[in-house]
Tab-separated table of C-alpha atoms in Angstrom:
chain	number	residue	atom	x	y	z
A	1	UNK	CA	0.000	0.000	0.000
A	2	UNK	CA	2.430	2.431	0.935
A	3	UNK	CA	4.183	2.021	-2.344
A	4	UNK	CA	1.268	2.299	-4.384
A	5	UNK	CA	0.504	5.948	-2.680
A	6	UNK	CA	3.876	6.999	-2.882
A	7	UNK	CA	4.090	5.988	-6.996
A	8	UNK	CA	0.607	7.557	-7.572
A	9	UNK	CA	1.809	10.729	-5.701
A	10	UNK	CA	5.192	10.980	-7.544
A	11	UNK	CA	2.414	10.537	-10.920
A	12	UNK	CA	0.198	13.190	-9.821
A	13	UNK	CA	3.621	15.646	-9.280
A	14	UNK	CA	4.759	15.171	-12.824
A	15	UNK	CA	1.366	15.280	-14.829
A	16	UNK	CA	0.316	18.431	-12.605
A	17	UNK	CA	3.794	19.968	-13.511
A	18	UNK	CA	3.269	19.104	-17.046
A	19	UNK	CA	-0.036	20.669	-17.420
A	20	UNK	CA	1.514	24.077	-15.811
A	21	UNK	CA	4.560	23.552	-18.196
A	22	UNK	CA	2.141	23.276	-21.328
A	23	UNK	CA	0.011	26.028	-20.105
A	24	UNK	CA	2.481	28.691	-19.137
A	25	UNK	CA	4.664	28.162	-22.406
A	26	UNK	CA	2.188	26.752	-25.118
A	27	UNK	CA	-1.430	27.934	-24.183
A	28	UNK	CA	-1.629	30.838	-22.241
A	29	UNK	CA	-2.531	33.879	-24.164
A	30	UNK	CA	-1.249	36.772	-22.545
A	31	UNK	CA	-1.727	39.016	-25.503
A	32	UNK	CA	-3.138	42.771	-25.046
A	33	UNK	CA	-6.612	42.887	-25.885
A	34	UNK	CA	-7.343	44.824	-29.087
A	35	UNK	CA	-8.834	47.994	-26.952
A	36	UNK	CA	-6.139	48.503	-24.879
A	37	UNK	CA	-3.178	48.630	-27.591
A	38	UNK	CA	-1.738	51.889	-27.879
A	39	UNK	CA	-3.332	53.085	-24.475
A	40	UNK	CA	-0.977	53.956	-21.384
A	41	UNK	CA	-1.524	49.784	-20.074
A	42	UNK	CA	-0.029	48.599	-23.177
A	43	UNK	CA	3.532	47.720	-22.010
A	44	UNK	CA	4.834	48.503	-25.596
A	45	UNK	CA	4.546	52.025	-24.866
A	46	UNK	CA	6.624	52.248	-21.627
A	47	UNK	CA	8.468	49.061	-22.388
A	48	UNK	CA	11.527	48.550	-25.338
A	49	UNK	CA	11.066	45.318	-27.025
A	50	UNK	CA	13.997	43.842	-25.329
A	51	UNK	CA	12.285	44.343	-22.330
A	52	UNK	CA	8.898	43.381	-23.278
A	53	UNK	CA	11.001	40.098	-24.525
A	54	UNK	CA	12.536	39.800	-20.678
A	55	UNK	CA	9.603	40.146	-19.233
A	56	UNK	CA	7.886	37.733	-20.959
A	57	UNK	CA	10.442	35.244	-20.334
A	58	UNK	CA	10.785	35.604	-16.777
A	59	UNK	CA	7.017	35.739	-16.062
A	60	UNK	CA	6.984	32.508	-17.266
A	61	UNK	CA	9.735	30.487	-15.441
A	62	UNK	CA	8.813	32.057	-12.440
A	63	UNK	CA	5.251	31.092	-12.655
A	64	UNK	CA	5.985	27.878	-13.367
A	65	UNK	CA	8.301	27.603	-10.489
A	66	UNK	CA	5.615	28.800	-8.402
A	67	UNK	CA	3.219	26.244	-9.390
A	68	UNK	CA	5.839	23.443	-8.919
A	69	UNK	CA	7.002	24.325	-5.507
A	70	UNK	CA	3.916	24.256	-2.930
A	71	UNK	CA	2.276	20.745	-4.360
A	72	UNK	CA	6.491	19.816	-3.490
A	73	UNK	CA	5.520	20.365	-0.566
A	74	UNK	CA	2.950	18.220	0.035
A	75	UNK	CA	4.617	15.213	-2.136
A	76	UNK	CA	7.959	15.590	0.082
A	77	UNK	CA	5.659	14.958	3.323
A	78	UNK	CA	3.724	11.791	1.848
A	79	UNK	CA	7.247	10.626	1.177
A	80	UNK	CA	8.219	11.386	5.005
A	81	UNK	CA	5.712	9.635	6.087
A	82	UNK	CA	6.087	6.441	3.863
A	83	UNK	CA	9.585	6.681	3.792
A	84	UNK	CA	9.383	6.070	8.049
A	85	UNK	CA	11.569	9.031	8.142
A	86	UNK	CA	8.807	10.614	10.550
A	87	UNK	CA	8.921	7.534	12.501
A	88	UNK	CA	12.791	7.791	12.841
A	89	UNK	CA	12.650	11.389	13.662
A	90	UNK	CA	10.649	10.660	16.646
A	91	UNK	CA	12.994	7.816	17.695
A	92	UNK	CA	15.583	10.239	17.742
A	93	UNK	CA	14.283	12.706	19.893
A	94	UNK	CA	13.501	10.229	22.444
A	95	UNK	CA	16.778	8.627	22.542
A	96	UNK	CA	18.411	12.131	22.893
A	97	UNK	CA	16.165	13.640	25.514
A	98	UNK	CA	14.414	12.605	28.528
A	99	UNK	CA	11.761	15.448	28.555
A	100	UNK	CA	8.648	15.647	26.017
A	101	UNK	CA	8.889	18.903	25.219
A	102	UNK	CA	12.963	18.448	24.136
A	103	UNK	CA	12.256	15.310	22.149
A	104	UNK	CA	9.360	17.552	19.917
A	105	UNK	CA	12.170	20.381	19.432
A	106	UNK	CA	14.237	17.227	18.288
A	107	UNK	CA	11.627	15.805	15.838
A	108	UNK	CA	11.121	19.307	14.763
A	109	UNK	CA	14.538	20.098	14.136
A	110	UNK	CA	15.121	16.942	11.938
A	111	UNK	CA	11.951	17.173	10.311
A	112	UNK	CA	12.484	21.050	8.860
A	113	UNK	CA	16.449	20.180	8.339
A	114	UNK	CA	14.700	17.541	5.483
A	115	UNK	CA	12.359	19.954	4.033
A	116	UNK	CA	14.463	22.366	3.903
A	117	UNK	CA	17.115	20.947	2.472
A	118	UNK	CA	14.585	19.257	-0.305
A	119	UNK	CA	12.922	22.600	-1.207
A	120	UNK	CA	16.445	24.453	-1.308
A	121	UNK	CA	17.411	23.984	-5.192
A	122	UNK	CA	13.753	25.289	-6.232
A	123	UNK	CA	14.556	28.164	-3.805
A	124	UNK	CA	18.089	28.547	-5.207
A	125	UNK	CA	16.637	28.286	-8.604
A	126	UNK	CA	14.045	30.852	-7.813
A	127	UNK	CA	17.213	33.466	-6.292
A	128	UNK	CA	19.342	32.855	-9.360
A	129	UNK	CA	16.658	33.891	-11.600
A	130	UNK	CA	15.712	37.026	-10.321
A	131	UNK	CA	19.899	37.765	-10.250
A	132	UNK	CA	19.783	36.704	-14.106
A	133	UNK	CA	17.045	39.429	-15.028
A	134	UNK	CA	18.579	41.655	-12.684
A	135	UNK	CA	15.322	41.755	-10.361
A	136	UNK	CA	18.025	41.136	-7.467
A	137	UNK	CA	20.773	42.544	-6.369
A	138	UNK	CA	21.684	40.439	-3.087
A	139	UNK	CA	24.649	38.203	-3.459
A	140	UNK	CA	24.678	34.379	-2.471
A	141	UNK	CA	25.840	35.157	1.392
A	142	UNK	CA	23.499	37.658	2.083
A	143	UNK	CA	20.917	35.909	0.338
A	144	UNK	CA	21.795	32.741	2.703
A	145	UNK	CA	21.614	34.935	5.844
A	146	UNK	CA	18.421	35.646	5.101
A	147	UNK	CA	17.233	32.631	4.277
A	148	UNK	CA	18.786	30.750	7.551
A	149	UNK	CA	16.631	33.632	8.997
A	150	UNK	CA	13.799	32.406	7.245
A	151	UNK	CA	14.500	28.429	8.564
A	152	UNK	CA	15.453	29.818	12.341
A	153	UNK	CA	12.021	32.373	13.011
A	154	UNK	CA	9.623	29.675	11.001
A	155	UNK	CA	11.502	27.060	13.225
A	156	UNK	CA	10.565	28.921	16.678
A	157	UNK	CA	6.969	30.060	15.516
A	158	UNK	CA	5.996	26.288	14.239
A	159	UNK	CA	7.807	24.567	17.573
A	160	UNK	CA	5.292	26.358	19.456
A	161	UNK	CA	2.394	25.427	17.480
A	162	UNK	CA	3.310	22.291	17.732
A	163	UNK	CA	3.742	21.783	21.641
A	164	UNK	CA	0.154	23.588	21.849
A	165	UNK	CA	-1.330	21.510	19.306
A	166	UNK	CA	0.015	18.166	19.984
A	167	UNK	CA	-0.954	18.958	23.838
A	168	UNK	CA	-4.315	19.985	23.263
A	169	UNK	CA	-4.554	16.765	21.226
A	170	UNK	CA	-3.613	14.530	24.394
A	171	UNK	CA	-6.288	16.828	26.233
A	172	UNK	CA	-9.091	16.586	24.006
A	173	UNK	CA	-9.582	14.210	21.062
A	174	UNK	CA	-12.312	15.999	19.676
A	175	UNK	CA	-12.452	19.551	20.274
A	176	UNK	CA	-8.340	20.090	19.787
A	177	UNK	CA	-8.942	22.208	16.780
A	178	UNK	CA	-11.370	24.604	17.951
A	179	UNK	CA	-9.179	25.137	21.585
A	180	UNK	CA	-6.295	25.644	19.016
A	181	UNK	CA	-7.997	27.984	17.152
A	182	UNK	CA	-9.290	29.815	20.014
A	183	UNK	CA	-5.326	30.136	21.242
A	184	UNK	CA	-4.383	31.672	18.125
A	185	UNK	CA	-6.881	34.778	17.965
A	186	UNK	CA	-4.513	36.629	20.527
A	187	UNK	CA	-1.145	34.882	19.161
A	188	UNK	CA	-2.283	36.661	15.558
A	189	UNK	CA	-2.731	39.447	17.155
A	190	UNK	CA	0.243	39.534	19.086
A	191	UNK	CA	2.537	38.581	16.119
A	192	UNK	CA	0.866	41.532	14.381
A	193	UNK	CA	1.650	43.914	16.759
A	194	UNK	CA	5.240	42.587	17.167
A	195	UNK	CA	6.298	42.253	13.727
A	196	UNK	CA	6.997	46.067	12.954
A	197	UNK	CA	9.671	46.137	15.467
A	198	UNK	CA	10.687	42.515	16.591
A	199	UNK	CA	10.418	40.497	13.035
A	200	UNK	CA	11.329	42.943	10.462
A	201	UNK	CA	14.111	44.428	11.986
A	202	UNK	CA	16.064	40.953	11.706
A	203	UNK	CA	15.978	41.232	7.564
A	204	UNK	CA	16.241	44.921	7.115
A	205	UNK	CA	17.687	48.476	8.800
A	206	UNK	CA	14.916	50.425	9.592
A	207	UNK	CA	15.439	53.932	9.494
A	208	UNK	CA	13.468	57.469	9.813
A	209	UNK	CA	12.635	58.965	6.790
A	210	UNK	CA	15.932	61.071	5.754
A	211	UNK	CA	14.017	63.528	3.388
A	212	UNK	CA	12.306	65.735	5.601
A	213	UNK	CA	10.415	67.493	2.992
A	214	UNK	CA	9.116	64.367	1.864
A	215	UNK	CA	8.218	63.095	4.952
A	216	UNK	CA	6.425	66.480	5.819
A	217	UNK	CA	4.441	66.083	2.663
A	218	UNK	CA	3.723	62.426	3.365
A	219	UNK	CA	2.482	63.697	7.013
A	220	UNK	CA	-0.018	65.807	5.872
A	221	UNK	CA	-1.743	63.477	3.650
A	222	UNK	CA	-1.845	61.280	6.801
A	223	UNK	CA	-3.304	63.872	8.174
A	224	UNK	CA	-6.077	64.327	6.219
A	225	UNK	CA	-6.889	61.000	6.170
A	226	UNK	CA	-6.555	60.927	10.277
A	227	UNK	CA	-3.749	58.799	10.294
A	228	UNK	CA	-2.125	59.172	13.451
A	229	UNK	CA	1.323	59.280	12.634
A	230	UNK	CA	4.582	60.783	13.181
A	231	UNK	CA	7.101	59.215	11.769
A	232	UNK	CA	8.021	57.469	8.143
A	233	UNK	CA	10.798	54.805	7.940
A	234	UNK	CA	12.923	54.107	5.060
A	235	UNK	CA	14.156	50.546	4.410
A	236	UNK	CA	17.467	49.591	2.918
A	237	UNK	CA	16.244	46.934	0.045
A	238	UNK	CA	18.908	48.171	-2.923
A	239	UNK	CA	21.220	45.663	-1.482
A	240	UNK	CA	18.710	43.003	-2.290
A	241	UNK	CA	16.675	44.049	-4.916
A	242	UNK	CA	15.529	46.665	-7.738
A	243	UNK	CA	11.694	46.371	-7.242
A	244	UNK	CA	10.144	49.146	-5.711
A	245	UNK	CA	7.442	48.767	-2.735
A	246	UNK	CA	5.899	51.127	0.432
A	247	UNK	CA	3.713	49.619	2.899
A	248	UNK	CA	1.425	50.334	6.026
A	249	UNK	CA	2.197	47.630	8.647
A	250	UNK	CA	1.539	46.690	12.293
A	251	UNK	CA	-1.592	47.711	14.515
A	252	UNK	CA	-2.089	49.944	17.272
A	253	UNK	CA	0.883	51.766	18.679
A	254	UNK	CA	3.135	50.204	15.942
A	255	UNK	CA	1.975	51.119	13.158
A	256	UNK	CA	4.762	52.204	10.575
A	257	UNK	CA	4.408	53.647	7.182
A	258	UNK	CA	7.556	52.193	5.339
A	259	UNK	CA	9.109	53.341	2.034
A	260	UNK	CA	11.748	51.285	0.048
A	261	UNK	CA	15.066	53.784	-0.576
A	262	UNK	CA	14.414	51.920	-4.538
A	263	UNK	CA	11.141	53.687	-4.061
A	264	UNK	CA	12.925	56.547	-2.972
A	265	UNK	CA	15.354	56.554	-5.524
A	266	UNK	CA	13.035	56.111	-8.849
A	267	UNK	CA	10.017	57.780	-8.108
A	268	UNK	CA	9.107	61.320	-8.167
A	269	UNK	CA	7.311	62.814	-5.032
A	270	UNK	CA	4.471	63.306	-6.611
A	271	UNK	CA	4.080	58.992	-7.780
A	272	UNK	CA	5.475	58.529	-4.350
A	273	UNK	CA	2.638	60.474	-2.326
A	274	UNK	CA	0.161	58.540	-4.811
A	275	UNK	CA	2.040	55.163	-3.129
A	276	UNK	CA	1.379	56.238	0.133
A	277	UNK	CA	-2.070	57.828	-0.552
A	278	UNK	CA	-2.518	54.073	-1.730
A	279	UNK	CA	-1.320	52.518	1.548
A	280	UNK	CA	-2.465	54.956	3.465
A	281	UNK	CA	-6.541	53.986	2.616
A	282	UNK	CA	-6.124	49.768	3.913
A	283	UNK	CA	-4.966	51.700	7.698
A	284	UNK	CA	-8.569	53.733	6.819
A	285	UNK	CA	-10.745	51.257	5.399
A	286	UNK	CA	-9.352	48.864	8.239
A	287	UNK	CA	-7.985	46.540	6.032
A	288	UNK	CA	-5.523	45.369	8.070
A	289	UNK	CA	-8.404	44.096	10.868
A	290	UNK	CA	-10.509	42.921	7.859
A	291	UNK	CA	-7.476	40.801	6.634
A	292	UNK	CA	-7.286	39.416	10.274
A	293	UNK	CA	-11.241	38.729	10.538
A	294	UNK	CA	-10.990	36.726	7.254
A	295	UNK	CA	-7.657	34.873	8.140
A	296	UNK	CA	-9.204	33.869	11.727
A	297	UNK	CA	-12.879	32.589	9.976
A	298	UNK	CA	-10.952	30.586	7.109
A	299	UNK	CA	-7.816	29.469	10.034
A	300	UNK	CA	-11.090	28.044	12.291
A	301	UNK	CA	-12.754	26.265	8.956
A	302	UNK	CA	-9.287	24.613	8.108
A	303	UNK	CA	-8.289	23.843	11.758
A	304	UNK	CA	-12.002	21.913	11.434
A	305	UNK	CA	-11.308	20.464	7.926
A	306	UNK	CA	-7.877	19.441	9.293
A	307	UNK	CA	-9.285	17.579	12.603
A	308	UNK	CA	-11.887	15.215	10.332
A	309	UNK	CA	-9.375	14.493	7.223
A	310	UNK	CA	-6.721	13.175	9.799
A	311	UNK	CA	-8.438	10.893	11.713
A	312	UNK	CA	-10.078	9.761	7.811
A	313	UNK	CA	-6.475	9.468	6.248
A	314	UNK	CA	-4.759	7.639	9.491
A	315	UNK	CA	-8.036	5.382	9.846
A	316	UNK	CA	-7.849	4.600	6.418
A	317	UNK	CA	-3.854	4.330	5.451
A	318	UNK	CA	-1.942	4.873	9.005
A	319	UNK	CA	-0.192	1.462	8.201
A	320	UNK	CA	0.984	3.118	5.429
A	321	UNK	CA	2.268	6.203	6.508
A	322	UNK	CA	3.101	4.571	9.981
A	323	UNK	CA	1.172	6.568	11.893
A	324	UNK	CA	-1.125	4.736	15.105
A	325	UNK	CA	-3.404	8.231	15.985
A	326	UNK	CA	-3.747	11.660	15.449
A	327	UNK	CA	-1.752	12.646	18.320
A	328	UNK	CA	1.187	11.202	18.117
A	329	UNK	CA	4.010	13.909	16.766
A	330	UNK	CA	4.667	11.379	13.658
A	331	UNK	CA	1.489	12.848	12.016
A	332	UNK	CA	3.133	16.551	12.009
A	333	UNK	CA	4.067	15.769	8.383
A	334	UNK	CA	0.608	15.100	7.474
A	335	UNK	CA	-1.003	17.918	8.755
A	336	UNK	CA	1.448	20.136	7.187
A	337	UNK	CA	0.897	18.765	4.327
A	338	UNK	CA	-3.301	19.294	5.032
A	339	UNK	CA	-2.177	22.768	5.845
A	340	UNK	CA	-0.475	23.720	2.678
A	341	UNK	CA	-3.136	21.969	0.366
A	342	UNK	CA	-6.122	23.678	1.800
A	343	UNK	CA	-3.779	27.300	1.802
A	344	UNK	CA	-2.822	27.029	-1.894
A	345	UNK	CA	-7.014	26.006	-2.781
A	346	UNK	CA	-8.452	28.992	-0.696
A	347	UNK	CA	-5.775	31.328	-2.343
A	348	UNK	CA	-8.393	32.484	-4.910
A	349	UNK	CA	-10.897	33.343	-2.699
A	350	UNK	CA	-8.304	35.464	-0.573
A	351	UNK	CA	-6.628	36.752	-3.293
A	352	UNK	CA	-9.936	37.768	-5.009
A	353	UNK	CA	-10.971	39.347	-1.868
A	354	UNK	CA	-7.541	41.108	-1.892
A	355	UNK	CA	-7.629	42.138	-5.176
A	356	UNK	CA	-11.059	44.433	-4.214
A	357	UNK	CA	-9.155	45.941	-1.299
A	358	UNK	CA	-6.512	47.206	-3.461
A	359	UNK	CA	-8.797	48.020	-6.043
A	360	UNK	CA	-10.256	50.246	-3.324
A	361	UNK	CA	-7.269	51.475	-2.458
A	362	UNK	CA	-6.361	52.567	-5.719
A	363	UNK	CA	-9.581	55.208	-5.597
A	364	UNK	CA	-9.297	56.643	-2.589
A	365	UNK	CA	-5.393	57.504	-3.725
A	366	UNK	CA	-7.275	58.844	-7.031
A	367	UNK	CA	-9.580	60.669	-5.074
A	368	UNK	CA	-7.281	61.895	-1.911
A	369	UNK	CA	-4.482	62.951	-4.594
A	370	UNK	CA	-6.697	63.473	-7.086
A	371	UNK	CA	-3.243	62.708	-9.542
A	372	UNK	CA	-4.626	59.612	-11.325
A	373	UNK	CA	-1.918	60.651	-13.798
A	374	UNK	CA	1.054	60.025	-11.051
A	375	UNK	CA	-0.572	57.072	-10.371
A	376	UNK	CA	-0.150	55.583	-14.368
A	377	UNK	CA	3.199	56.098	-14.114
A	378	UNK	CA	4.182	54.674	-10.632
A	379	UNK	CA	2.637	51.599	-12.217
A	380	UNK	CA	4.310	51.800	-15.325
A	381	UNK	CA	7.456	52.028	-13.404
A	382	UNK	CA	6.508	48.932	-11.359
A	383	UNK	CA	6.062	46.582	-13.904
A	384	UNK	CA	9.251	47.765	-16.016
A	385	UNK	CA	11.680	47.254	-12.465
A	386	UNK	CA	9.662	43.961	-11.501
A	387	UNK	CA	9.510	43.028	-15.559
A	388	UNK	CA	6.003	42.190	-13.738
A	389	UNK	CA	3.472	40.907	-16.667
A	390	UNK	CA	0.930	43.219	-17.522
A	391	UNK	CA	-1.785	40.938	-18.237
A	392	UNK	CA	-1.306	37.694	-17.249
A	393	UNK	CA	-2.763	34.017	-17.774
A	394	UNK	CA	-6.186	33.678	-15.812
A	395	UNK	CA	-4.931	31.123	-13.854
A	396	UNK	CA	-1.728	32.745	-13.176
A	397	UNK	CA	-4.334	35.872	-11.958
A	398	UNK	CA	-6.307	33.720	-9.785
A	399	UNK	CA	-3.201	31.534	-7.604
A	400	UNK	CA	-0.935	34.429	-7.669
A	401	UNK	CA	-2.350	37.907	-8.089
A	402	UNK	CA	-3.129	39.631	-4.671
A	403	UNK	CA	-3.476	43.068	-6.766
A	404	UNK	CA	-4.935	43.422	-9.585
A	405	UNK	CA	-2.914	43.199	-12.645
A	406	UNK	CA	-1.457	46.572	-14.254
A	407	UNK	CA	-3.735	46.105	-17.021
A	408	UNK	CA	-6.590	46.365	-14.802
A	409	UNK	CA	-5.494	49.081	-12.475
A	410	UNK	CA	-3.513	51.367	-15.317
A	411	UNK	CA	-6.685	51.361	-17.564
A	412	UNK	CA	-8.583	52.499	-14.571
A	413	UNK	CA	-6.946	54.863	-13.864
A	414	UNK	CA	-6.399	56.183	-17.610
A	415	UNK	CA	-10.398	56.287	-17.175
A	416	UNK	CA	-10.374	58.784	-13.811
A	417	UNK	CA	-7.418	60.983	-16.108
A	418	UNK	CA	-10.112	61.385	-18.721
A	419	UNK	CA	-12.950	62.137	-16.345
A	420	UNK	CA	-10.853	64.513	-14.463
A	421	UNK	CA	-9.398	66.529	-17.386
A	422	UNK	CA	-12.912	66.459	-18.839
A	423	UNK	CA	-14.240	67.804	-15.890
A	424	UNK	CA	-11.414	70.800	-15.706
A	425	UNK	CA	-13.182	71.972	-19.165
């Protein structure tokens, strides 16, 4: 049996990456619709045709690799688990440690040494990439630091989970989940609050805002829309990258407007106050809280959908994948597995749901600003740094896109232009 799943699961890996191959690189259409050629959105009129060329290319391969690497994920546990790798991961945390909790940091340990390790050449192949079309300027070290960042923080954040969870288990065999989920209202919260100044700061130099001019103009338009803030922060990202990004982040006392120096360094004020006229309306509209709501609702639906499919799967094939019950810590690799299957299928419905907010917060920058025109080129300028596609494959749009694509949002606001000048007759 456990041969049989593992073959079928390698089969499932390969056709599903052939069908993304054939798609991305033979079907897709990603041509510009006949009524939007020769308009501002058509990338051949901010783009040279050796970049329209690049960015075509590299749309592409990174796509693909996007679509390849989360089902790796969930082939790479199936093979823990029939492999007995799980089951040897747990004999080596009790051998080396007397105490529960030490022999779970143990299994842990073991367990994300493995995946990383396995998901490390798409990673590197990913990194290389975006150094090949010049997307990236970090070199290999740096770009290491960061990502044994990356292993140590996710390392801490999921050992945690997984003393809570796999206790709660031993407590209650059938209401685990919804105690869990109940825990990790305030933890979300918490790690919200926190990550401004306590996560952040460990990839990045955060520093005030050196151009005071700038930051007095920035002030003001939080001002008027009763943003209480007093600072701006610049970020150092030129060492890593040439993409250009601002953000709103944190809640409470800790919110931070944020501006990449790229930003800084490309843009004109007047495309950078329509950025952060843009950010500035998910801290009004409450995004940030909404985004929390929805994460909570859809975290307490999985945590549910989680609970029945394990004790289905381990009832069904636990010979197979070794496993005796639910709460034993060998079944870690199958509810991370559950965990990144039922993430990657909700993604449209987030990212659709995403998509409106920053569709929303496109307007109010139009209408706080009331620059749509600075707001046509700060997009233009995004997609030529990023070589970002302008209108890209429908299902590339509904996995990927959390924005809409610069098609969408250039052509709107090449619409509010027209209405404005129209109205200035």
């Amino acid at each position: 049996m456990a041969r049989k799943i593992g073959f079928y699961t390698v089969l499932f890996y390969v056709a599903y990456g052939l069908f993304f191959y054939w798609y991305l690189f033979y079907h897709a259409d990603t041509a510009l619709p006949f009524e939007y050629q020769g308009s501002q959105a058509d990338p051949a009129t901010f783009l040279n045709s050796r970049e329209l060329a690049l960015s075509e290319e590299y749309s592409k391969v990174r796509n693909f690799l996007f679509f390849l690497s989360t089902p790796f994920e969930w082939v790479l546990y199936i093979l823990i688990l029939i492999f007995g790798l799980s089951k040897a991961y747990q004999k080596w945390g009790e051998k080396s440690a007397k105490y529960k909790l030490l022999q779970q940091g143990i299994y842990l340990f073991w367990l994300s040494v493995t995946a990383y390790i396995a998901t490390f050449p798409l990673s590197y192949i990913s990194y290389t990439l975006s150094k090949t079309y010049h997307i990236s300027t970090q070199n290999f070290a740096a770009w290491m630091k960061d990502e044994l960042i990356d292993f140590w923080v996710n390392f801490v954040f999921l050992y945690l989970l997984v003393i809570v969870i796999y206790w709660l288990m031993n407590k209650s065999k059938k209401r685990w989940w919804l105690y869990a989920w109940l825990i990790s209202v305030p933890f979300t919260l918490f790690i919200t609050f926190i990550q401004p100044v306590v996560i952040d700061p460990l990839y990045n130099d955060f520093t005030p805002l050196k151009n005071k001019e700038l930051e007095t103009k920035i002030l003001n338009l939080a001002k008027k829309s009763n943003i209480p803030a007093e600072h701006v922060f610049e970020v150092n990202m030129s060492d890593k990258t040439n993409a250009l990004n601002a953000y709103v982040t944190g809640i409470g006392s800790n919110s931070r407007i944020v501006l990449w120096d790229t930003t800084l360094n490309q843009l004109k004020d007047k495309e950078i106050l329509f950025v952060m006229a843009h950010e500035m309306a998910h801290y009004v509209e409450k995004h940030i809280y909404i985004g929390i709501g929805i994460s909570l609702s859809l975290s307490l639906i999985g945590l549910y959908i989680i609970y029945r499919l394990m004790h289905i799967i381990i009832a069904k094939w636990g010979d197979a994948f070794k496993i005796n019950e639910v709460k034993d810590i060998r079944s870690l690799p199958l509810m991370l597995a559950l965990i990144s299957f039922l993430f990657f299928i909700s993604s449209p419905l987030t990212n659709t749901i995403s998509r409106y907010e920053e569709n929303r917060a496109d307007e109010y920058a139009v209408a706080i600003t009331e620059d749509p025109e600075s707001g046509i080129t700060t997009f233009q300028k995004l997609a030529k740094t990023g070589l970002s596609e302008v209108n890209p494959p429908l299902l590339v749009k509904i996995f990927r896109y959390n924005h809409p694509t610069m098609l969408e949002r250039i052509a709107e606001l090449e619409e509010a232009s027209v209405l404005k000048r129209n109205s200035e007759k």
